[in-house]
């Protein structure tokens, strides 16, 4: 790379109580390039980006913007330096419209004398319109953001970032919530921005995206700078070994065996509210069955209907051969040995401010303590066993769950369901947002579960995970199971075709 | 697609009607009910009465609405209303000209609001706690300064705001209308208004957009305090007196009117238009129950029941998709 870098950060240090988040990190970005930043959770990617965006201040180190050394005190200053960031968390205001969101904090004022304190709505919408068109999107500037789809909201975020005349746009896992088609749109947008000379910093967990969108890639590990490479010179395996500092033998450890008794049988399940149409599927003990589909295909809704967390109109569910009365409750399903590991672990899987111990026993309190009084000793033995068994990285069972990393939080959710002695597990996006090392551990745990005779239904948006872990795969499209594919015949292309509704496989009716 | 469009049409109300909140239907039902039961109810004179009675509540409910939009709560507005009235009347008794005395009342409200805002924004107290404390402080000081009894003032400029008329429109109503207009401009025409929705909808996101969230949140409580001060002065002008317990419980009516009007504690959803309907409902109820002669002791319970009923109805209709 030649010329003056848009950003050159040298020797950045940043410590938080108890952890050195960044330890002598270098990073630079040139006009028109997409520089991908990768690393496991806790590697310091977000911290580094927040420093560039003015949300944190470094303890030591220098930052140059276009050759001039600067101190970025707050987000406003970052904006005025032409640095914008699109955070992983949702940063729009739901009940404001698109234009108000794009220009939040920078709304144009009326030029009329005496009315200078008022917003010039006309100009704001015209500007927003121009901006959105220049990004090749057709989002309505008057639409209330709350009622837009995720992809359109993301377009707003990008437009907002561009609107400060940004020369640098930082994107923190922008594709986490997008479907493949929406990701393609976003990538086109990124290419457009690059062609305008804007530099993109792209943080991602999806290594397969690196080659598609990145020019250079920088790896961080445990707060330290590892290396920067041309994307064309590295393979996914290279990146993984740089990230974890060791090579991961196998991300998908599976031992396949003959399936046993029928654990779950769903026949003709339909629900208008959940948009499910005549769903048939089954899962046997000893099997991991993948459920593939695009966002909105109804996979999570199906899981909730089976688990009794959402009502359905017609159809039958059988658990271990026992018919389940319609519209059951989760409490009853738990007693029948079913566990749901939800997609959104922070809001549905865990009580974040409670301790590891309290979370682990939450679903099995009645089983562990039938006399209604909690015994600390018994609880401790269950909890310590789980921590050891699942290698949960926590100083003790008393630690609040919110202070654990994503991967360890997911292990706590798992421990919770293991403590219930469940035998049918429904995993909804089991490894979303957790790093490679923890991913492999979660996967090997799933394999251990089925080895012990449990049955697993796994929803995942990552096709490699579906292909790597499943005995069989069901593909869903618009509320219907459109195909059942055995492991031997499952390929990315074939599954994608089913998921997009381009092909209809013959669904065996059970 | 076609079949879907037709089923939707047959299933639900026309879209314009869908947007009318349940509280408006309950309001219409109540008016019809009172009109049938008490002949004196459905008269122009009585509606002017209701307008006057509802005016102070309107001012207070505007304050409650903007605070609730930020996911905050103001439990001190009733006490600030009382305290502001006491200060205005005391100032007049001390010989201050009426306009200045009234200004003193308004400034009292503003100062109390500023204290609330400071406690919430910088002392990081939850709004519930900060304003609950303020309720005690302002309410307590009102009792001390008034020596626990009503105090009187009847300067013509002052009482004009309580019982005077602009053409035929009662002054309290005029004040409420002006307050509504000001709040509308702030909420929908200034950046501050967008920040109010942003504070409730995504405070962290707003801060990362460069919005000075603490200062604006402080501003919200200052504005709410000022409105409570306005309410207090108008109330005292109407009664030609300030009473140390006159505002007790008003914060609940103001919050109820806000919630009835469709503003919710979730994500900065709502606005002040609905609050008018909420205030009208409460004002009509209080007036109507008096007109039909229900014992005062029973009124609170009846009003509470109807408020809860209206909110439950609203929630149920929205869940069924009959209302939007």
mmCIF file of C-alpha atoms in Angstrom, chain A residues 233-370:
data_model
loop_
_atom_site.group_PDB
_atom_site.id
_atom_site.type_symbol
_atom_site.label_atom_id
_atom_site.label_comp_id
_atom_site.label_asym_id
_atom_site.label_seq_id
_atom_site.Cartn_x
_atom_site.Cartn_y
_atom_site.Cartn_z
ATOM 1 C CA UNK A 233 -2.019 -14.704 0.525
ATOM 2 C CA UNK A 234 -3.894 -16.441 3.353
ATOM 3 C CA UNK A 235 -6.303 -19.329 3.628
ATOM 4 C CA UNK A 236 -9.120 -19.717 6.137
ATOM 5 C CA UNK A 237 -7.027 -22.286 7.985
ATOM 6 C CA UNK A 238 -4.117 -19.823 8.200
ATOM 7 C CA UNK A 239 -6.432 -17.250 9.696
ATOM 8 C CA UNK A 240 -7.844 -19.687 12.242
ATOM 9 C CA UNK A 241 -4.431 -20.764 13.412
ATOM 10 C CA UNK A 242 -3.320 -17.115 13.704
ATOM 11 C CA UNK A 243 -6.469 -16.324 15.703
ATOM 12 C CA UNK A 244 -6.255 -19.173 18.159
ATOM 13 C CA UNK A 245 -2.472 -19.521 18.239
ATOM 14 C CA UNK A 246 -2.851 -23.210 17.606
ATOM 15 C CA UNK A 247 -4.519 -25.067 14.819
ATOM 16 C CA UNK A 248 -7.943 -26.401 15.579
ATOM 17 C CA UNK A 249 -7.979 -30.049 14.674
ATOM 18 C CA UNK A 250 -11.568 -30.206 13.719
ATOM 19 C CA UNK A 251 -14.316 -27.620 13.992
ATOM 20 C CA UNK A 252 -16.954 -30.299 13.502
ATOM 21 C CA UNK A 253 -16.101 -33.339 15.605
ATOM 22 C CA UNK A 254 -18.766 -35.932 14.868
ATOM 23 C CA UNK A 255 -19.040 -39.617 15.465
ATOM 24 C CA UNK A 256 -21.968 -40.990 13.549
ATOM 25 C CA UNK A 257 -23.872 -43.972 14.874
ATOM 26 C CA UNK A 258 -27.081 -45.861 14.282
ATOM 27 C CA UNK A 259 -30.037 -43.779 15.510
ATOM 28 C CA UNK A 260 -32.261 -45.230 18.212
ATOM 29 C CA UNK A 261 -35.794 -44.620 19.457
ATOM 30 C CA UNK A 262 -37.941 -41.800 18.084
ATOM 31 C CA UNK A 263 -37.460 -38.688 20.225
ATOM 32 C CA UNK A 264 -39.535 -36.131 18.365
ATOM 33 C CA UNK A 265 -42.177 -36.556 15.717
ATOM 34 C CA UNK A 266 -44.015 -33.557 14.315
ATOM 35 C CA UNK A 267 -46.886 -34.209 11.933
ATOM 36 C CA UNK A 268 -48.775 -31.603 9.952
ATOM 37 C CA UNK A 269 -48.044 -28.741 12.285
ATOM 38 C CA UNK A 270 -49.571 -25.494 11.040
ATOM 39 C CA UNK A 271 -49.949 -22.068 12.535
ATOM 40 C CA UNK A 272 -51.243 -18.967 10.869
ATOM 41 C CA UNK A 273 -49.727 -16.619 13.440
ATOM 42 C CA UNK A 274 -46.286 -18.248 13.153
ATOM 43 C CA UNK A 275 -46.686 -18.744 9.385
ATOM 44 C CA UNK A 276 -45.965 -22.439 9.600
ATOM 45 C CA UNK A 277 -47.552 -24.681 7.018
ATOM 46 C CA UNK A 278 -47.996 -28.405 7.463
ATOM 47 C CA UNK A 279 -44.595 -29.163 8.938
ATOM 48 C CA UNK A 280 -43.468 -32.775 9.207
ATOM 49 C CA UNK A 281 -40.217 -33.814 10.760
ATOM 50 C CA UNK A 282 -38.691 -36.280 13.180
ATOM 51 C CA UNK A 283 -35.589 -36.667 15.274
ATOM 52 C CA UNK A 284 -34.292 -39.925 16.727
ATOM 53 C CA UNK A 285 -32.078 -40.469 19.718
ATOM 54 C CA UNK A 286 -28.410 -40.470 18.794
ATOM 55 C CA UNK A 287 -28.981 -38.070 15.890
ATOM 56 C CA UNK A 288 -28.253 -34.450 15.213
ATOM 57 C CA UNK A 289 -30.810 -33.179 12.752
ATOM 58 C CA UNK A 290 -30.073 -29.860 11.071
ATOM 59 C CA UNK A 291 -32.788 -27.363 10.260
ATOM 60 C CA UNK A 292 -31.631 -25.026 7.513
ATOM 61 C CA UNK A 293 -33.413 -21.995 6.123
ATOM 62 C CA UNK A 294 -33.135 -18.295 5.496
ATOM 63 C CA UNK A 295 -33.970 -15.775 8.176
ATOM 64 C CA UNK A 296 -37.752 -15.643 8.267
ATOM 65 C CA UNK A 297 -38.247 -19.188 7.001
ATOM 66 C CA UNK A 298 -39.923 -20.068 10.287
ATOM 67 C CA UNK A 299 -37.241 -22.176 11.954
ATOM 68 C CA UNK A 300 -37.264 -20.373 15.296
ATOM 69 C CA UNK A 301 -41.054 -20.222 15.222
ATOM 70 C CA UNK A 302 -41.183 -23.980 14.654
ATOM 71 C CA UNK A 303 -38.813 -24.574 17.567
ATOM 72 C CA UNK A 304 -40.983 -22.429 19.821
ATOM 73 C CA UNK A 305 -44.174 -24.169 18.723
ATOM 74 C CA UNK A 306 -42.653 -27.580 19.460
ATOM 75 C CA UNK A 307 -41.425 -26.350 22.832
ATOM 76 C CA UNK A 308 -44.846 -25.007 23.786
ATOM 77 C CA UNK A 309 -43.612 -21.419 23.824
ATOM 78 C CA UNK A 310 -45.867 -20.371 20.953
ATOM 79 C CA UNK A 311 -49.328 -21.664 20.012
ATOM 80 C CA UNK A 312 -50.136 -23.555 16.810
ATOM 81 C CA UNK A 313 -53.450 -24.186 15.074
ATOM 82 C CA UNK A 314 -53.277 -27.830 14.033
ATOM 83 C CA UNK A 315 -50.943 -30.795 13.862
ATOM 84 C CA UNK A 316 -49.466 -33.240 16.328
ATOM 85 C CA UNK A 317 -46.261 -33.414 18.334
ATOM 86 C CA UNK A 318 -44.959 -36.618 19.885
ATOM 87 C CA UNK A 319 -42.105 -36.698 22.367
ATOM 88 C CA UNK A 320 -40.476 -40.108 22.958
ATOM 89 C CA UNK A 321 -43.562 -41.743 21.554
ATOM 90 C CA UNK A 322 -45.940 -39.874 23.831
ATOM 91 C CA UNK A 323 -48.454 -37.595 22.110
ATOM 92 C CA UNK A 324 -48.350 -34.073 23.499
ATOM 93 C CA UNK A 325 -51.609 -32.241 24.055
ATOM 94 C CA UNK A 326 -51.834 -29.233 21.791
ATOM 95 C CA UNK A 327 -50.453 -25.895 22.928
ATOM 96 C CA UNK A 328 -48.430 -27.137 25.814
ATOM 97 C CA UNK A 329 -46.330 -24.927 28.039
ATOM 98 C CA UNK A 330 -42.516 -24.857 28.227
ATOM 99 C CA UNK A 331 -42.764 -25.916 31.874
ATOM 100 C CA UNK A 332 -44.450 -29.187 30.873
ATOM 101 C CA UNK A 333 -42.014 -29.792 28.040
ATOM 102 C CA UNK A 334 -39.085 -29.369 30.419
ATOM 103 C CA UNK A 335 -40.608 -32.016 32.668
ATOM 104 C CA UNK A 336 -40.841 -34.327 29.662
ATOM 105 C CA UNK A 337 -37.120 -33.927 29.044
ATOM 106 C CA UNK A 338 -37.042 -31.296 26.322
ATOM 107 C CA UNK A 339 -34.588 -28.402 26.401
ATOM 108 C CA UNK A 340 -34.515 -25.312 24.163
ATOM 109 C CA UNK A 341 -31.249 -23.434 23.754
ATOM 110 C CA UNK A 342 -32.563 -20.215 22.283
ATOM 111 C CA UNK A 343 -31.112 -18.035 19.568
ATOM 112 C CA UNK A 344 -30.908 -14.942 21.716
ATOM 113 C CA UNK A 345 -29.077 -16.256 24.749
ATOM 114 C CA UNK A 346 -28.859 -12.862 26.428
ATOM 115 C CA UNK A 347 -32.573 -12.248 26.576
ATOM 116 C CA UNK A 348 -34.025 -15.765 26.437
ATOM 117 C CA UNK A 349 -31.343 -18.128 27.595
ATOM 118 C CA UNK A 350 -29.805 -16.442 30.621
ATOM 119 C CA UNK A 351 -30.508 -14.132 33.510
ATOM 120 C CA UNK A 352 -27.446 -11.962 32.961
ATOM 121 C CA UNK A 353 -27.177 -10.377 36.395
ATOM 122 C CA UNK A 354 -27.535 -13.694 38.185
ATOM 123 C CA UNK A 355 -24.568 -15.907 38.920
ATOM 124 C CA UNK A 356 -23.367 -18.863 36.918
ATOM 125 C CA UNK A 357 -24.682 -21.138 39.651
ATOM 126 C CA UNK A 358 -28.150 -19.611 39.715
ATOM 127 C CA UNK A 359 -28.398 -19.880 35.946
ATOM 128 C CA UNK A 360 -27.211 -23.456 35.849
ATOM 129 C CA UNK A 361 -29.854 -24.744 38.259
ATOM 130 C CA UNK A 362 -32.660 -22.477 37.056
ATOM 131 C CA UNK A 363 -34.470 -25.050 34.924
ATOM 132 C CA UNK A 364 -33.989 -27.937 37.323
ATOM 133 C CA UNK A 365 -34.779 -26.409 40.710
ATOM 134 C CA UNK A 366 -37.902 -28.538 41.114
ATOM 135 C CA UNK A 367 -36.062 -31.699 40.134
ATOM 136 C CA UNK A 368 -33.057 -31.035 42.355
ATOM 137 C CA UNK A 369 -35.012 -29.753 45.328
ATOM 138 C CA UNK A 370 -38.374 -31.542 45.397
#
